[in-house]
Coordinates of C-alpha atoms in Angstrom, one line a residue:
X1 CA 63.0 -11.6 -27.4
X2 CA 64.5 -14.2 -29.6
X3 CA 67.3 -16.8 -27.9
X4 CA 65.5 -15.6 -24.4
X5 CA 64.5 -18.0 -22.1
X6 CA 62.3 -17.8 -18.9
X7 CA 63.7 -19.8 -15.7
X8 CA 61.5 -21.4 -13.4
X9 CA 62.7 -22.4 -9.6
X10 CA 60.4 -24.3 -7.6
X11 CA 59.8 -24.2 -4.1
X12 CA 56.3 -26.1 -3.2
X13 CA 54.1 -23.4 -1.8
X14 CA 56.5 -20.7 -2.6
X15 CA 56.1 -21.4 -6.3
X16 CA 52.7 -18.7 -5.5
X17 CA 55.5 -15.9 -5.5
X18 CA 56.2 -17.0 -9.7
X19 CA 52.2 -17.3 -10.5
X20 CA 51.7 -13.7 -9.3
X21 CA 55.1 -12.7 -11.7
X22 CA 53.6 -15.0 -14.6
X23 CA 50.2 -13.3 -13.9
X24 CA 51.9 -9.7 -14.4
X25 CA 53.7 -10.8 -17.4
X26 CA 50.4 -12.0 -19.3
X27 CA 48.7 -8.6 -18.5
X28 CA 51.3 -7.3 -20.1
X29 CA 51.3 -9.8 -23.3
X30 CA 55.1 -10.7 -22.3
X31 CA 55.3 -14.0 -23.5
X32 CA 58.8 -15.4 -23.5
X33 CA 59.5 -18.1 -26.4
X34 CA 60.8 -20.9 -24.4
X35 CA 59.9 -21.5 -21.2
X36 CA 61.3 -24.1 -18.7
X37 CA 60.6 -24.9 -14.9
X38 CA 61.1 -27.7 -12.1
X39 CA 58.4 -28.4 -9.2
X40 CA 55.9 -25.5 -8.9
X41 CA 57.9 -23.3 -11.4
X42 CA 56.8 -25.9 -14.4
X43 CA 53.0 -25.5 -12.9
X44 CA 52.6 -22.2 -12.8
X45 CA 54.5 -22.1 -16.0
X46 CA 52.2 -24.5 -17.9
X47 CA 49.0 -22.0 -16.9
X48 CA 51.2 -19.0 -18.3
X49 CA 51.9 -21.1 -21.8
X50 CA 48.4 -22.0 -22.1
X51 CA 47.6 -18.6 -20.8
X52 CA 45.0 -18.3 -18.0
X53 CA 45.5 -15.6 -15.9
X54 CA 44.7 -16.3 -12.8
X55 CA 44.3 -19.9 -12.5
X56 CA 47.5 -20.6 -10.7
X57 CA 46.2 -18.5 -7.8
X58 CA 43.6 -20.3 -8.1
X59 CA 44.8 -23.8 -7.5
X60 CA 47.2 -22.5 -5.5
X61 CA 45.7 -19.8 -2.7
X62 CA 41.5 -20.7 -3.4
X63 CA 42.2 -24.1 -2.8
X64 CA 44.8 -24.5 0.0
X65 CA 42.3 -25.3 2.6
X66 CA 40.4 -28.3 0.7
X67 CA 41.1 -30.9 3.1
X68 CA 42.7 -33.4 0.1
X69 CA 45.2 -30.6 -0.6
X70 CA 47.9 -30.9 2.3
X71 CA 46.6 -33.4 5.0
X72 CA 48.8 -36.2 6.6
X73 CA 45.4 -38.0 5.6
X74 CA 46.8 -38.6 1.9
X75 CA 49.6 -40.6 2.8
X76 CA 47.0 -43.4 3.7
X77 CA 45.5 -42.9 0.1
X78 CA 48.3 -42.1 -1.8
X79 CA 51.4 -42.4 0.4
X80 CA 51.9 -38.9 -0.2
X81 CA 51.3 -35.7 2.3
X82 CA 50.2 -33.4 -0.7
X83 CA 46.9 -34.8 -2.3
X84 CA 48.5 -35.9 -6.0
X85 CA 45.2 -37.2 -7.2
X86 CA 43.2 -33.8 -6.3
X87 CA 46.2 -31.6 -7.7
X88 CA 47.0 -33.5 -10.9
X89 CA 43.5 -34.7 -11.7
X90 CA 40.7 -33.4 -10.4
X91 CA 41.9 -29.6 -10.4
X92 CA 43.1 -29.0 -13.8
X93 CA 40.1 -31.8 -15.5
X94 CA 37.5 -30.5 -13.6
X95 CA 37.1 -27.7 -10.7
X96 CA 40.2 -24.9 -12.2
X97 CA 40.3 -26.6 -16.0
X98 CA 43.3 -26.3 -17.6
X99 CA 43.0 -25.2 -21.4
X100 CA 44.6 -27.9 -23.4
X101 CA 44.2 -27.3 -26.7
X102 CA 45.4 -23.6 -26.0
X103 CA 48.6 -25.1 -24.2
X104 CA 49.3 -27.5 -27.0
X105 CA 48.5 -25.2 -30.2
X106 CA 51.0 -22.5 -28.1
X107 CA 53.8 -21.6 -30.1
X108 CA 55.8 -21.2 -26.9
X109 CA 58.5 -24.0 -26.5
X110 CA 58.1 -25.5 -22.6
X111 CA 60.2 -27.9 -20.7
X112 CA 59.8 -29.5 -17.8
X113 CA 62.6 -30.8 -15.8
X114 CA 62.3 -34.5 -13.2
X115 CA 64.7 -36.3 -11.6
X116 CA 65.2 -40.2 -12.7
X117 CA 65.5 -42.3 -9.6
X118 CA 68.1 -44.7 -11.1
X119 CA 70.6 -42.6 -12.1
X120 CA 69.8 -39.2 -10.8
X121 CA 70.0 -37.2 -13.5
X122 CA 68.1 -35.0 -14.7
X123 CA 65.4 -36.2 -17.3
X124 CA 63.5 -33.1 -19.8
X125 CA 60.1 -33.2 -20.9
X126 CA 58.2 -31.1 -23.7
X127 CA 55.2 -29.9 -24.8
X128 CA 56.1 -31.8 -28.2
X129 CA 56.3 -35.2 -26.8
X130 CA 54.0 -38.0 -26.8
X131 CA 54.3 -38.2 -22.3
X132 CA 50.9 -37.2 -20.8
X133 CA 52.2 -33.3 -19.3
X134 CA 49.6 -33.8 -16.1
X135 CA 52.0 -37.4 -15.2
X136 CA 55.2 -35.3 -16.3
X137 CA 54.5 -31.6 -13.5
X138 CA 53.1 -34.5 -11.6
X139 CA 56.9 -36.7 -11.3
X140 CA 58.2 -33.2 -11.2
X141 CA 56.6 -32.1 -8.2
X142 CA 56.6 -35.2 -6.4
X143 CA 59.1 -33.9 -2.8
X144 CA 61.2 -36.7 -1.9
X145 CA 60.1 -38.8 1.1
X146 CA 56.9 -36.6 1.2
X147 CA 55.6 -38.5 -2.3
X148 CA 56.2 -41.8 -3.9
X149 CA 57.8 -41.6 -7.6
X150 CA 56.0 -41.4 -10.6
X151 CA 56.4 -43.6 -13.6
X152 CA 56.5 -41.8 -17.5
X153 CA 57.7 -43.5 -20.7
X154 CA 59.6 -45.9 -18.5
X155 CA 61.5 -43.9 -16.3
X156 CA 61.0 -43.4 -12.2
X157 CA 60.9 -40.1 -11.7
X158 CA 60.9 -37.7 -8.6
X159 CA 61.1 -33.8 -8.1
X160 CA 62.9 -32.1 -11.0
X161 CA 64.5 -29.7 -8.5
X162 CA 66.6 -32.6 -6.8
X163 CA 68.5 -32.7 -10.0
X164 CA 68.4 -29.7 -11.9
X165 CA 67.0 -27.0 -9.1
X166 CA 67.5 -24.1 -11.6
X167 CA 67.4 -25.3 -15.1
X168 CA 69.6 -22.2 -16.6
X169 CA 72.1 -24.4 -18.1
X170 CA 69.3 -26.7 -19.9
X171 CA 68.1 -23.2 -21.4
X172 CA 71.6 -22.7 -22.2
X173 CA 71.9 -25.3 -24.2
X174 CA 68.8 -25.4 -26.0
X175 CA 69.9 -22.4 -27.4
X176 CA 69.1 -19.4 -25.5
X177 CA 71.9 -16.9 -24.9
X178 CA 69.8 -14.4 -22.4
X179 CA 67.3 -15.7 -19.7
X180 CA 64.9 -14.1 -17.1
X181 CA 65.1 -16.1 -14.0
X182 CA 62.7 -16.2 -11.7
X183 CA 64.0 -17.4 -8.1
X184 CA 61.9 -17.9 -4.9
X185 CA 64.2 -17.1 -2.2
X186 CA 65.6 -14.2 -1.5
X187 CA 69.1 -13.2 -2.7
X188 CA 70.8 -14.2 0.8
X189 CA 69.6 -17.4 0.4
X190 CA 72.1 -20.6 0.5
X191 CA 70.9 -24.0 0.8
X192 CA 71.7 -26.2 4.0
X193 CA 72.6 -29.7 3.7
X194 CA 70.0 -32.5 4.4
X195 CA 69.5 -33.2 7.8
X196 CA 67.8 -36.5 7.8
X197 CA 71.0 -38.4 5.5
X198 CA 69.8 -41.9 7.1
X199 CA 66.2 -41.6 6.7
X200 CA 67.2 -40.6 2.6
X201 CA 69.0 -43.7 2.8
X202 CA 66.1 -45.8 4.3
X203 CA 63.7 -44.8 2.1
X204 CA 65.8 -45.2 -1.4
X205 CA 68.0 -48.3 -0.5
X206 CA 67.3 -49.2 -4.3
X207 CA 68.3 -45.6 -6.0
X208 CA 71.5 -45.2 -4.2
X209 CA 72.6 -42.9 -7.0
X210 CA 68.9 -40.7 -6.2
X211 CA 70.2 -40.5 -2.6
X212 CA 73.8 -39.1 -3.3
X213 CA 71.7 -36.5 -5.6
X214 CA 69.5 -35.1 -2.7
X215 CA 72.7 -35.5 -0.2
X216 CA 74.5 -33.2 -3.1
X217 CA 71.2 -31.5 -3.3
X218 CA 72.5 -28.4 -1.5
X219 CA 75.8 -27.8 -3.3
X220 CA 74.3 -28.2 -6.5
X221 CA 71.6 -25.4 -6.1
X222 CA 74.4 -23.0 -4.0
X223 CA 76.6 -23.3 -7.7
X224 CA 74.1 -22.6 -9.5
X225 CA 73.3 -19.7 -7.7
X226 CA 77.0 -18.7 -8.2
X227 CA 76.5 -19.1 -11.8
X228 CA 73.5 -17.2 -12.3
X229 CA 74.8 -14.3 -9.9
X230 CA 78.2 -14.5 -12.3
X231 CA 75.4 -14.2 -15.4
X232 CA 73.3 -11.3 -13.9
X233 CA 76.8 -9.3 -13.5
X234 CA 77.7 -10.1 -17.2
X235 CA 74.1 -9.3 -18.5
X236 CA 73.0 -12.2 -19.9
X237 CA 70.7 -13.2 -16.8
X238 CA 67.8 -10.7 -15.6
X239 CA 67.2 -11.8 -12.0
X240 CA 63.3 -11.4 -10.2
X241 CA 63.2 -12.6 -6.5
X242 CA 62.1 -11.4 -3.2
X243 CA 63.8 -9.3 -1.5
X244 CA 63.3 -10.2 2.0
X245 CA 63.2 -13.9 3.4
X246 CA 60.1 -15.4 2.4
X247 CA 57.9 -16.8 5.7
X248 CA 55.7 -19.2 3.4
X249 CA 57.1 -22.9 3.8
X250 CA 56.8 -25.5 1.3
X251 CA 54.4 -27.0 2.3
X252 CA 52.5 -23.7 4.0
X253 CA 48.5 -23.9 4.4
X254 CA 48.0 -20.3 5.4
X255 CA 45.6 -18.7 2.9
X256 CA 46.4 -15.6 3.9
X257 CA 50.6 -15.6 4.1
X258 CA 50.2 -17.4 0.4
X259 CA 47.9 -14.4 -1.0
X260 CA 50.6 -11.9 0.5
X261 CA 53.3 -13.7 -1.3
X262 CA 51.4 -14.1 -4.6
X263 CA 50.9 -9.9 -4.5
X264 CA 54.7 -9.5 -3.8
X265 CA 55.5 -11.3 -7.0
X266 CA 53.0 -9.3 -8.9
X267 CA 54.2 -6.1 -7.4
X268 CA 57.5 -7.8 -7.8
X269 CA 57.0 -7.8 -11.1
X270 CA 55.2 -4.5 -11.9
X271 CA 58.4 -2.8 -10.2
X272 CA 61.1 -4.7 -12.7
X273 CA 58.8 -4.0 -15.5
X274 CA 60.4 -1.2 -17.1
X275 CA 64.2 -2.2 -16.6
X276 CA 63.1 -6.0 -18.0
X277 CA 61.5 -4.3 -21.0
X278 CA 65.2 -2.3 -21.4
X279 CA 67.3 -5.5 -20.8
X280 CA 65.1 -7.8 -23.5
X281 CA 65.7 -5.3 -26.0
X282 CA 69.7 -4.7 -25.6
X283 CA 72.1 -7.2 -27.3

């Protein structure tokens, strides 16, 4: 499995579909060597580096219905409709801990990917690096105009998918010539453009170069599709998403359509077992 990376998309609440995947892979001690994700991807990905099973269902589907999970509420404490504090603090130091010292000591390579307001490029976080990782999956999960940037080593950051949606490339470069992606749409899927352009505007009148990014936000992803579709053909890209159109939103509460679509992605995963075992050990 050397020069093999692992590709995480995000998708908010659909990112459950990649924790039951993740979840299949570490019953199966299928630990990919570098690992990189945007948005949910890079959370569920952390818990699969520092290897709990489990606990991204847990955050995830156990805790949906806490009412300082999703709750217009939070945008009076935090300016943010997803509860930022709960999800990046009190979760992973407290009620679903997150194991550190097993993360850190991990020989997996892991890379998080955000989106710097000021230029709107993409900006990479590791593992390796002095930037507290709870303040990096936190900039990289923060949804434009649903939550206010986050400040790390300087930069103002948003949602790593606004720049990078499908980090291939970044793997790419850093050396890896085959890589399991993991999307969560299905493979119909094309992005639409944004349909609130003047409320984008509004709301970033100082990052004008942020706002082009999300109004170029759907042509970026659709490429990238192309690409990896192009990749898959030429067998350097193994490909796991759903087949159907997912009916979980980004920003879905319903603890039961959530569980469903965490089981797809481990049945998901159980089915491409055997031809991913066969592709990882071809050349």
């Amino acid at each position: 499995m050397e020069q093999t990376g692992l590709v995480l998309e995000g998708g908010g609440m659909r990112g459950v579909y990649t924790a039951g995947i993740l979840d299949f892979f570490m019953e199966k001690g299928v630990y990919l060597p570098y690992v990189i994700g945007v948005s949910a991807g890079a959370c569920h990905g952390s818990s699969y580096v520092s290897r709990q099973p489990g606990r991204s269902k847990a955050v995830t589907v156990d805790y949906i219905e806490h009412p300082r999970y999703v709750n217009y509420r939070n945008f009076i404490r935090e300016r943010s409709l997803f509860g930022m504090d709960f999800i990046f603090d009190e979760l992973p130091n407290r009620l679903v801990p997150f194991d550190f010292p097993a993360f850190f000591q991990s020989c997996q390579e892991f890379v998080v990917g955000t989106t710097d307001c000021v230029t709107g490029d993409p900006v990479y976080f590791t593992k390796n690096q002095d930037a507290d990782m709870l303040s990096v999956l936190r900039a990289s999960s923060s949804l434009p105009l649903l939550s206010p940037p986050v400040s790390v080593d300087g930069y103002t950051l948003l949602d790593g998918g606004i720049s990078d949606p499908i980090p291939i490339r970044k793997s790419e470069r850093d050396g890896n010539a085959k890589n399991i992606v993991i999307l969560t749409r299905d493979k119909n899927y094309r992005k639409t453009p944004v349909k609130m352009e003047w409320l984008v505007r509004k709301l970033y009148p100082r990052y004008r170069k942020l706002v082009d990014k999300i109004i170029e936000r759907h042509r970026i992803y659709n490429e990238t599709l192309d690409y990896i579709n192009k990749q898959e053909k030429d067998g350097n890209v193994f490909i796991i998403r759903p087949a159907n159109p997912v009916q979980v939103d980004r920003i879905e509460k319903n603890k039961e359509k959530l569980n469903n679509l965490y089981e797809q992605g481990y049945e998901d995963a159980q089915h491409a077992y055997q031809p991913l075992s066969q592709w990882l050990h071809t050349k």
